[in-house]
Coordinates of C-alpha atoms and ligand atoms in Angstrom, one line a residue:
M8 CA -24.4 -64.0 -84.7
E9 CA -23.8 -61.7 -81.7
R10 CA -25.1 -62.4 -78.9
Y11 CA -26.1 -59.5 -76.0
D12 CA -25.9 -59.8 -71.9
Y13 CA -28.9 -58.2 -71.3
G14 CA -32.1 -57.3 -72.9
M15 CA -34.2 -54.5 -72.3
I16 CA -38.1 -54.4 -73.0
G17 CA -40.1 -51.2 -72.9
L18 CA -38.1 -48.1 -74.2
G19 CA -39.7 -44.9 -72.8
V20 CA -37.8 -42.6 -70.8
M21 CA -36.8 -45.0 -68.2
G22 CA -36.3 -47.6 -69.9
R23 CA -34.1 -46.4 -72.4
N24 CA -32.2 -44.6 -70.1
L25 CA -31.5 -47.5 -67.4
L26 CA -30.4 -49.4 -71.7
Y27 CA -27.6 -46.5 -71.8
N28 CA -26.5 -46.8 -68.5
I29 CA -25.6 -50.8 -69.0
A30 CA -24.1 -50.3 -71.9
D31 CA -21.9 -47.4 -70.7
N32 CA -20.7 -49.7 -68.1
G33 CA -19.7 -52.5 -70.5
F34 CA -22.4 -54.8 -71.1
S35 CA -24.0 -55.6 -74.1
I36 CA -27.9 -55.0 -74.4
A37 CA -30.9 -55.6 -76.9
G38 CA -33.6 -53.0 -76.7
F39 CA -37.4 -54.2 -77.5
D40 CA -40.6 -52.0 -77.9
L41 CA -43.6 -52.2 -79.6
D42 CA -43.4 -48.7 -80.9
G43 CA -41.3 -48.9 -83.7
E44 CA -40.3 -45.4 -83.2
K45 CA -38.6 -45.5 -80.1
V46 CA -36.4 -48.7 -81.1
K47 CA -35.4 -45.8 -83.6
E48 CA -34.6 -43.5 -81.1
L49 CA -32.6 -46.0 -79.1
Q50 CA -30.3 -46.9 -82.0
D51 CA -30.0 -43.1 -82.7
G52 CA -29.3 -42.1 -79.4
A53 CA -26.5 -44.5 -78.7
T54 CA -22.7 -43.9 -78.7
S55 CA -20.0 -45.7 -81.0
E56 CA -19.0 -47.4 -77.7
M57 CA -22.3 -48.7 -76.3
K58 CA -23.0 -52.2 -77.6
V59 CA -26.5 -51.8 -78.5
K60 CA -29.0 -53.4 -81.0
G61 CA -32.4 -52.1 -80.9
T62 CA -35.1 -55.6 -82.1
G63 CA -38.1 -55.1 -84.2
T64 CA -39.8 -58.3 -83.3
M65 CA -39.8 -60.1 -80.1
E66 CA -38.9 -63.3 -81.6
D67 CA -35.5 -61.0 -82.9
F68 CA -35.4 -59.7 -79.3
V69 CA -35.2 -63.1 -77.5
S70 CA -33.0 -64.9 -80.1
A71 CA -30.5 -61.9 -79.9
L72 CA -29.6 -62.4 -75.9
E73 CA -27.3 -65.1 -74.4
T74 CA -28.2 -67.4 -72.2
P75 CA -29.6 -68.1 -69.6
R76 CA -31.2 -64.7 -70.7
K77 CA -31.7 -61.6 -68.5
I78 CA -34.2 -59.7 -69.3
I79 CA -35.6 -56.3 -67.7
L80 CA -39.0 -55.0 -68.4
M81 CA -39.8 -51.5 -67.8
V82 CA -43.0 -51.3 -68.7
P83 CA -46.2 -49.6 -67.0
A84 CA -47.3 -51.5 -63.6
G85 CA -50.2 -53.9 -63.9
K86 CA -51.8 -54.9 -67.6
P87 CA -48.7 -54.8 -69.6
V88 CA -46.4 -56.4 -67.6
D89 CA -49.0 -59.7 -68.0
A90 CA -49.3 -58.4 -71.8
V91 CA -45.2 -59.1 -72.1
L92 CA -44.8 -61.7 -69.9
E93 CA -47.7 -63.6 -72.3
S94 CA -45.9 -63.0 -75.2
I95 CA -42.5 -63.4 -74.3
T96 CA -42.8 -66.5 -72.1
P97 CA -43.5 -69.0 -74.7
L98 CA -40.2 -67.9 -76.0
L99 CA -38.0 -68.4 -73.5
S100 CA -36.0 -71.4 -72.4
K101 CA -35.0 -72.7 -69.0
G102 CA -33.4 -71.1 -66.5
D103 CA -34.1 -67.8 -68.2
I104 CA -34.5 -64.5 -66.2
V105 CA -37.0 -61.9 -66.3
I106 CA -36.7 -59.0 -64.4
D107 CA -39.6 -56.3 -63.5
A108 CA -38.0 -52.9 -63.0
G109 CA -41.3 -51.1 -62.8
N110 CA -43.2 -49.7 -59.7
S111 CA -45.3 -53.5 -59.8
Y112 CA -47.5 -54.3 -56.9
F113 CA -45.6 -56.7 -55.0
K114 CA -48.7 -59.5 -54.7
D115 CA -48.9 -59.1 -59.0
T116 CA -45.3 -60.0 -58.6
N117 CA -45.9 -63.0 -56.2
R118 CA -48.5 -64.6 -58.7
R119 CA -45.7 -63.7 -61.7
V120 CA -43.3 -65.8 -59.4
A121 CA -45.2 -69.2 -59.3
D122 CA -46.3 -68.6 -62.9
L123 CA -43.0 -68.2 -64.5
A124 CA -41.4 -70.9 -61.8
A125 CA -43.6 -73.4 -63.6
K126 CA -42.2 -72.9 -66.5
N127 CA -39.1 -73.2 -65.3
L128 CA -38.3 -69.6 -65.5
H129 CA -37.2 -67.0 -62.7
F130 CA -39.2 -63.8 -62.3
M131 CA -37.5 -60.9 -60.3
G132 CA -39.3 -57.9 -59.0
M133 CA -36.5 -55.3 -58.8
G134 CA -37.4 -51.4 -57.4
V135 CA -35.9 -48.4 -59.3
S136 CA -35.7 -45.1 -57.8
G137 CA -33.9 -42.0 -59.1
G138 CA -36.6 -41.1 -61.8
E139 CA -35.0 -40.1 -65.6
K140 CA -32.0 -38.8 -64.3
G141 CA -31.1 -41.4 -62.1
A142 CA -32.3 -44.5 -64.0
R143 CA -29.6 -43.1 -66.6
T144 CA -26.3 -42.2 -64.5
G145 CA -26.9 -44.5 -61.0
P146 CA -30.4 -44.9 -59.4
S147 CA -30.8 -46.6 -56.3
I148 CA -31.7 -50.4 -57.2
M149 CA -33.9 -52.9 -55.2
P150 CA -33.7 -56.2 -56.1
G151 CA -35.4 -59.0 -54.8
G152 CA -36.7 -62.8 -55.4
D153 CA -34.4 -65.6 -56.4
L154 CA -31.0 -65.7 -54.6
E155 CA -29.5 -67.4 -57.8
A156 CA -31.1 -65.4 -60.4
F157 CA -30.3 -62.4 -58.3
H158 CA -26.3 -63.1 -58.6
L159 CA -26.4 -63.6 -61.7
I160 CA -27.6 -59.9 -62.1
Q161 CA -25.6 -58.5 -59.3
P162 CA -22.2 -57.6 -61.1
M163 CA -24.4 -55.5 -63.5
L164 CA -27.0 -54.0 -60.9
E165 CA -23.3 -52.9 -58.6
A166 CA -22.1 -51.6 -61.7
I167 CA -25.0 -49.4 -62.8
S168 CA -26.3 -48.1 -59.4
A169 CA -25.3 -44.9 -57.7
K170 CA -22.3 -45.2 -55.2
V171 CA -22.2 -43.3 -52.0
G172 CA -18.4 -43.4 -51.6
D173 CA -17.4 -46.7 -53.1
E174 CA -20.6 -48.5 -52.0
A175 CA -23.0 -49.3 -54.7
C176 CA -26.5 -48.3 -53.9
T177 CA -28.1 -51.7 -54.4
A178 CA -28.4 -54.9 -52.5
Y179 CA -30.2 -57.9 -52.1
M180 CA -33.7 -56.6 -50.5
G181 CA -35.3 -60.4 -50.1
K182 CA -37.4 -63.6 -50.8
D183 CA -40.3 -62.8 -53.4
S184 CA -41.5 -59.9 -53.9
A185 CA -39.5 -57.7 -51.2
G186 CA -38.5 -55.6 -53.8
N187 CA -41.1 -54.1 -55.1
Y188 CA -42.3 -54.2 -51.3
V189 CA -39.4 -52.0 -50.4
K190 CA -39.6 -49.7 -53.5
M191 CA -43.6 -49.3 -52.3
V192 CA -42.5 -48.2 -49.2
H193 CA -40.2 -46.1 -50.7
N194 CA -42.8 -44.2 -52.3
G195 CA -44.5 -44.6 -48.9
I196 CA -41.9 -42.3 -47.3
E197 CA -41.7 -40.0 -50.3
Y198 CA -45.2 -39.0 -50.5
A199 CA -44.8 -38.0 -46.2
I200 CA -41.7 -36.1 -46.8
M201 CA -43.3 -34.3 -50.2
Q202 CA -46.0 -33.5 -47.7
L203 CA -44.1 -32.2 -44.9
I204 CA -41.9 -30.3 -47.9
S205 CA -44.9 -28.7 -48.8
E206 CA -46.5 -28.1 -45.0
A207 CA -42.9 -26.2 -44.3
Y208 CA -43.2 -23.7 -47.6
D209 CA -47.1 -22.7 -47.1
L210 CA -45.4 -21.8 -42.6
L211 CA -42.7 -19.8 -44.4
K212 CA -44.9 -18.0 -47.0
R213 CA -48.0 -17.4 -45.7
G214 CA -46.8 -17.3 -41.7
A215 CA -43.7 -15.9 -42.2
N216 CA -44.6 -13.9 -45.3
L217 CA -41.5 -14.9 -47.5
N218 CA -41.1 -14.6 -51.2
N219 CA -39.6 -17.3 -53.7
D220 CA -35.8 -15.8 -53.4
Q221 CA -36.4 -15.9 -49.3
L222 CA -37.7 -19.7 -49.5
Y223 CA -35.0 -20.1 -52.2
Q224 CA -32.1 -19.2 -50.0
V225 CA -33.8 -21.2 -46.8
F226 CA -33.6 -24.2 -48.7
K227 CA -30.4 -23.7 -49.8
E228 CA -29.2 -23.3 -46.2
W229 CA -31.0 -26.3 -45.0
N230 CA -29.4 -28.5 -47.9
N231 CA -26.1 -27.1 -47.1
G232 CA -26.4 -28.5 -43.6
E233 CA -28.1 -31.7 -42.0
M234 CA -31.2 -31.6 -44.0
N235 CA -29.0 -31.8 -47.0
S236 CA -31.2 -34.5 -49.2
F237 CA -32.6 -34.6 -52.9
L238 CA -36.1 -33.5 -51.9
I239 CA -34.8 -30.2 -50.3
E240 CA -32.4 -29.5 -53.0
I241 CA -34.8 -29.9 -55.8
T242 CA -37.4 -28.0 -53.9
R243 CA -34.5 -25.4 -53.4
D244 CA -34.4 -25.0 -57.3
I245 CA -37.9 -24.9 -58.1
F246 CA -38.1 -21.7 -55.9
Q247 CA -35.5 -20.0 -58.3
Q248 CA -37.7 -21.4 -61.6
K249 CA -39.3 -18.5 -63.5
D250 CA -42.1 -19.4 -65.7
S251 CA -41.9 -19.0 -69.5
L252 CA -45.4 -17.4 -69.7
T253 CA -45.7 -15.2 -67.7
D254 CA -43.7 -12.4 -65.5
G255 CA -43.6 -14.2 -62.4
Y256 CA -42.2 -17.5 -60.9
L257 CA -43.6 -21.3 -62.3
V258 CA -44.5 -22.0 -58.7
D259 CA -46.8 -19.7 -58.1
Q260 CA -48.8 -20.7 -61.2
I261 CA -48.8 -24.5 -60.9
L262 CA -52.9 -25.8 -59.6
D263 CA -52.8 -26.7 -56.2
K264 CA -54.2 -30.2 -57.4
A265 CA -51.9 -33.1 -56.6
G266 CA -51.3 -36.2 -58.9
A267 CA -50.8 -39.9 -57.3
K268 CA -49.8 -42.9 -59.5
G269 CA -51.0 -45.5 -56.2
T270 CA -47.6 -46.5 -54.5
G271 CA -48.5 -44.2 -51.6
K272 CA -52.3 -45.8 -51.5
W273 CA -50.7 -49.1 -51.4
T274 CA -48.5 -48.8 -48.9
S275 CA -51.2 -47.5 -46.8
E276 CA -53.5 -50.0 -47.9
Q277 CA -50.6 -52.3 -46.8
A278 CA -50.3 -50.9 -43.6
M279 CA -53.5 -51.3 -42.4
E280 CA -53.8 -55.4 -43.5
I281 CA -51.2 -56.0 -41.5
G282 CA -51.4 -53.8 -38.6
V283 CA -48.6 -51.3 -38.8
S284 CA -49.5 -47.3 -37.4
I285 CA -47.6 -44.8 -40.8
P286 CA -49.7 -42.0 -39.9
T287 CA -47.6 -39.6 -41.5
I288 CA -47.9 -42.0 -44.7
D289 CA -51.3 -41.9 -44.8
I290 CA -52.1 -38.3 -44.6
A291 CA -50.0 -37.8 -47.2
V292 CA -51.7 -40.1 -49.3
T293 CA -55.4 -38.5 -48.2
S294 CA -53.9 -35.4 -48.4
R295 CA -53.1 -35.6 -52.3
I296 CA -57.3 -36.7 -52.4
L297 CA -58.1 -33.6 -50.6
S298 CA -56.7 -31.4 -52.6
A299 CA -58.1 -32.3 -55.6
Y300 CA -61.6 -31.2 -54.2
K301 CA -60.5 -27.9 -55.6
E302 CA -63.8 -26.0 -56.3
E303 CA -65.2 -27.0 -52.7
R304 CA -62.2 -25.8 -51.3
V305 CA -62.7 -22.4 -52.9
Q306 CA -66.1 -22.4 -51.3
A307 CA -65.2 -23.4 -47.9
S308 CA -62.6 -21.0 -47.6
Q309 CA -65.2 -18.0 -48.8
L310 CA -67.8 -19.5 -46.1
Y311 CA -65.3 -19.7 -43.4
A312 CA -63.0 -16.4 -44.5
E313 CA -61.8 -15.6 -40.9
K314 CA -58.3 -16.6 -40.9
E315 CA -56.1 -14.0 -40.0
I316 CA -52.5 -15.1 -39.8
A317 CA -50.0 -13.7 -36.6
S318 CA -46.7 -12.6 -37.5
P319 CA -44.2 -15.0 -35.7
E320 CA -42.6 -12.8 -33.5
N321 CA -39.3 -13.1 -34.5
T322 CA -39.0 -14.7 -38.1
E323 CA -35.3 -15.9 -37.7
L324 CA -36.5 -18.3 -35.0
F325 CA -39.5 -19.4 -36.5
I326 CA -37.5 -20.6 -39.7
K327 CA -34.9 -22.3 -37.4
E328 CA -38.0 -24.0 -35.8
V329 CA -40.1 -24.6 -39.0
G330 CA -36.8 -26.5 -40.4
D331 CA -36.0 -28.6 -37.0
A332 CA -39.3 -29.1 -37.1
L333 CA -39.4 -30.7 -40.6
Y334 CA -36.1 -32.5 -39.9
L335 CA -37.9 -34.3 -37.2
A336 CA -41.0 -34.7 -38.8
T337 CA -39.4 -36.5 -41.9
L338 CA -37.3 -38.7 -39.6
I339 CA -40.8 -39.9 -37.7
S340 CA -42.0 -40.5 -41.4
Y341 CA -38.8 -42.7 -42.5
A342 CA -39.4 -44.3 -38.9
Q343 CA -42.9 -45.4 -39.5
G344 CA -42.0 -46.5 -43.3
L345 CA -39.1 -48.7 -41.7
A346 CA -41.5 -49.9 -39.0
L347 CA -43.9 -51.1 -41.7
L348 CA -40.9 -53.3 -43.2
V349 CA -39.7 -54.7 -40.0
K350 CA -43.1 -56.1 -39.8
A351 CA -43.7 -57.0 -43.5
S352 CA -40.7 -58.9 -43.3
E353 CA -42.0 -61.0 -40.7
E354 CA -45.6 -61.3 -42.4
Y355 CA -44.5 -62.3 -45.2
S356 CA -40.9 -64.4 -44.7
F357 CA -39.2 -61.5 -46.9
Q358 CA -35.9 -61.4 -44.9
I359 CA -35.4 -58.2 -45.6
P360 CA -31.9 -56.6 -44.4
L361 CA -33.3 -53.6 -42.5
K362 CA -29.4 -52.1 -43.1
D363 CA -29.3 -52.7 -46.5
V364 CA -32.4 -51.1 -47.2
V365 CA -31.2 -47.8 -45.7
K366 CA -27.4 -48.4 -46.6
I367 CA -28.9 -48.3 -50.5
W368 CA -31.4 -45.4 -49.9
R369 CA -28.7 -43.1 -49.1
G370 CA -28.0 -42.4 -52.9
G371 CA -29.7 -42.3 -56.1
C372 CA -33.1 -42.3 -54.9
I373 CA -35.5 -39.5 -54.2
I374 CA -35.9 -39.9 -50.8
R375 CA -31.7 -40.1 -50.0
S376 CA -30.7 -37.6 -48.0
V377 CA -27.8 -37.7 -44.8
L378 CA -30.2 -38.4 -42.4
L379 CA -29.9 -42.4 -43.5
E380 CA -26.2 -42.2 -42.4
K381 CA -28.0 -41.9 -39.3
F382 CA -29.8 -45.2 -39.9
Y383 CA -27.1 -47.2 -41.5
S384 CA -25.3 -46.6 -38.0
A385 CA -28.5 -47.6 -36.0
Y386 CA -29.2 -50.7 -37.9
T387 CA -25.4 -51.6 -37.9
K388 CA -25.5 -51.5 -34.1
D389 CA -29.0 -53.6 -34.0
P390 CA -30.1 -55.4 -37.0
L391 CA -33.3 -56.3 -36.0
L392 CA -34.4 -53.0 -34.0
S393 CA -38.2 -52.5 -34.1
N394 CA -38.3 -48.6 -34.7
I395 CA -35.6 -46.3 -35.1
L396 CA -37.0 -44.3 -32.2
L397 CA -35.9 -46.8 -29.7
D398 CA -32.2 -45.9 -31.0
Q399 CA -30.2 -43.9 -28.5
D400 CA -28.0 -41.9 -30.8
I401 CA -31.8 -41.2 -32.8
S402 CA -33.1 -39.9 -29.1
L403 CA -30.7 -37.5 -28.8
I404 CA -31.6 -35.9 -32.4
V405 CA -35.0 -36.1 -31.4
K406 CA -35.2 -34.3 -28.0
E407 CA -33.2 -31.7 -29.5
K408 CA -35.6 -31.1 -32.0
I409 CA -39.3 -32.1 -30.4
K410 CA -39.7 -28.4 -28.9
S411 CA -39.6 -27.0 -33.0
L412 CA -41.8 -29.4 -33.7
R413 CA -44.4 -28.8 -31.1
K414 CA -44.1 -25.0 -31.7
T415 CA -44.4 -25.5 -35.5
A416 CA -47.1 -27.7 -34.9
A417 CA -49.2 -25.3 -32.6
F418 CA -48.5 -22.1 -34.8
A419 CA -49.9 -23.8 -37.7
A420 CA -52.7 -25.0 -35.3
S421 CA -53.3 -21.7 -33.9
N422 CA -53.4 -19.5 -37.0
G423 CA -55.7 -22.1 -39.4
I424 CA -52.5 -23.2 -41.6
S425 CA -53.3 -27.0 -42.5
S426 CA -50.3 -28.9 -41.4
L427 CA -51.9 -32.3 -41.2
G428 CA -48.3 -34.2 -41.9
I429 CA -46.3 -32.2 -39.1
Q430 CA -49.7 -32.7 -36.6
T431 CA -49.6 -36.7 -37.5
A432 CA -45.4 -37.0 -37.6
L433 CA -46.2 -35.4 -33.3
G434 CA -49.5 -37.7 -32.5
Y435 CA -47.4 -40.6 -34.2
F436 CA -44.6 -39.7 -31.7
D437 CA -46.6 -39.0 -28.9
A438 CA -48.8 -41.9 -28.7
Y439 CA -45.4 -44.2 -29.4
T440 CA -43.7 -42.7 -26.5
T441 CA -46.6 -42.9 -24.0
E442 CA -46.5 -45.9 -21.5
S443 CA -50.1 -45.5 -20.8
L444 CA -52.2 -44.7 -23.5
P445 CA -56.1 -43.9 -22.8
V446 CA -57.8 -47.1 -24.9
N447 CA -58.1 -48.7 -21.6
L448 CA -61.4 -46.5 -22.2
I449 CA -62.0 -47.9 -25.9
Q450 CA -61.5 -51.8 -24.6
A451 CA -64.2 -50.9 -21.4
Q452 CA -66.5 -49.3 -24.0
R453 CA -66.4 -52.1 -26.4
D454 CA -66.8 -54.4 -23.4
Y455 CA -69.8 -52.7 -22.5
F456 CA -71.9 -52.6 -25.6
G457 CA -70.8 -55.6 -27.3
A458 CA -69.2 -58.4 -25.0
H459 CA -65.8 -57.9 -27.0
T460 CA -63.5 -58.9 -23.6
Y461 CA -60.5 -57.2 -22.3
Q462 CA -57.3 -57.9 -21.1
R463 CA -56.1 -56.7 -17.2
T464 CA -53.1 -54.9 -16.3
D465 CA -52.7 -57.2 -13.0
R466 CA -53.2 -60.7 -14.1
E467 CA -53.1 -63.1 -16.9
G468 CA -56.4 -63.4 -18.4
V469 CA -59.6 -62.4 -20.4
F470 CA -61.8 -60.8 -19.0
H471 CA -66.0 -59.6 -19.2
T472 CA -68.2 -57.3 -17.1
S473 CA -71.7 -56.9 -17.0
W474 CA -71.5 -53.3 -16.6
Q475 CA -73.9 -51.7 -14.4
T476 CA -76.2 -48.8 -16.0
A477 CA -76.2 -45.7 -13.7
N478 CA -79.6 -45.0 -12.4
D479 CA -79.4 -41.5 -12.4
Ligands
6PG28 C1 -38.6 -42.7 -58.4 C2 -40.0 -42.4 -57.9 C3 -40.8 -42.8 -59.1 C4 -42.1 -41.9 -59.2 C5 -43.3 -42.2 -58.0 C6 -43.9 -41.1 -58.8 O1 -38.2 -43.5 -56.9 O2 -38.4 -42.5 -59.0 O3 -41.1 -42.8 -56.7 O4 -41.1 -44.2 -58.6 O5 -41.6 -40.6 -59.9 O6 -43.7 -43.4 -58.9 O7 -45.0 -41.6 -57.5 P1 -46.9 -40.7 -57.8 O8 -46.9 -40.3 -59.3 O9 -47.6 -41.8 -57.1 O10 -46.7 -39.3 -57.5

């Protein structure tokens, strides 16, 4: 009986596309899905060059695989992953590897690693980014976990991943659930950049009165230069998409309530849990929540309907400044996410190689951008850099753009155009680059009302004062 190199469980669009990508690269692969229709679709869509087999039962699937078995799961995060593991683990043998390629929560992965290790099985969490198209043609792949198991699947991952030059957009992200963690933070940054782009859009649309054709041109120009990135590129294209149901553009017909599947929220919760400041990511998460209050927003906009937007004096200059502000605020969002990875790596002993993270994010993933080349150089110089804002070369970019960020934030604030992402990126930068923050006063207040103690600037130790109450 012919045995297959890999197995894929979950033949939805992502699973099927990843499976075909693996098959295109010369690996044989069997697929399984509880939905027989999907198994049939898999067979029907395979080309004659591919060595692909659809299986109808878990037993047939498992026995079709070469040992040690290498099984990829592409099923929704949460209970479905546990359900698959429950049915498949009794059929597996010592040394088999199960790789979860979904957006699983990293703590779930840690639990599953331990559960499967007790059965002499390897479990790996692996982030995959690039959407449906990326899965088919080359995603960015973030595997973590057992190093020995990783080496067994490394040649396949390098073959199927996106490439920048001849460098594969995949690398070992560290121990345990590091792969899921890195993907979670990738998504947190994704939320922040999408929020910032939407604010730039609003500023150009309501501030400078640009129509969709003009917005298309601006984003096209941005994408052709230093802002070249996947998210700017797709935004450019969105402004060109005509609506099939009306005469206008589709973007103008889309309801302004943003959805979310949870990875952004996890990133914020994590940052709070381990004490890392990522305000632009936090605000991007909460902005999506706020967007859902549509009815209240309509009511409030009528109650406070007095906003008059002053046109910028020089539209061309305004567009340039909004572009620079977006570029810098995006850079600051990456800085926050990467700083979270630095701390998480310490906290959970992941040993995340930051240099490899930015290297493999340069292609295939949703947050790919030419800016990542600069981060890659920064981490090449100093792999232990705690924050990319501390890199000399990065500081030159920041100094060049900071005025535009301030002017854009000021324009938005004075004209009542909500710009939570832009404001927090600037606020983060200002706080991070301030030698003496006013929190000495917060410490005094805490000690005043709660005897929480404070430290001094001029001597070591912990102090408490019986604060005087003023008489008058
Ligand atoms: C990717 C995406 C992918 C997915 C997000 C969307 O890297 O390919 O991040 O994982 O599109 O989960 O997340 P929301 O639905 O929460 O916006």
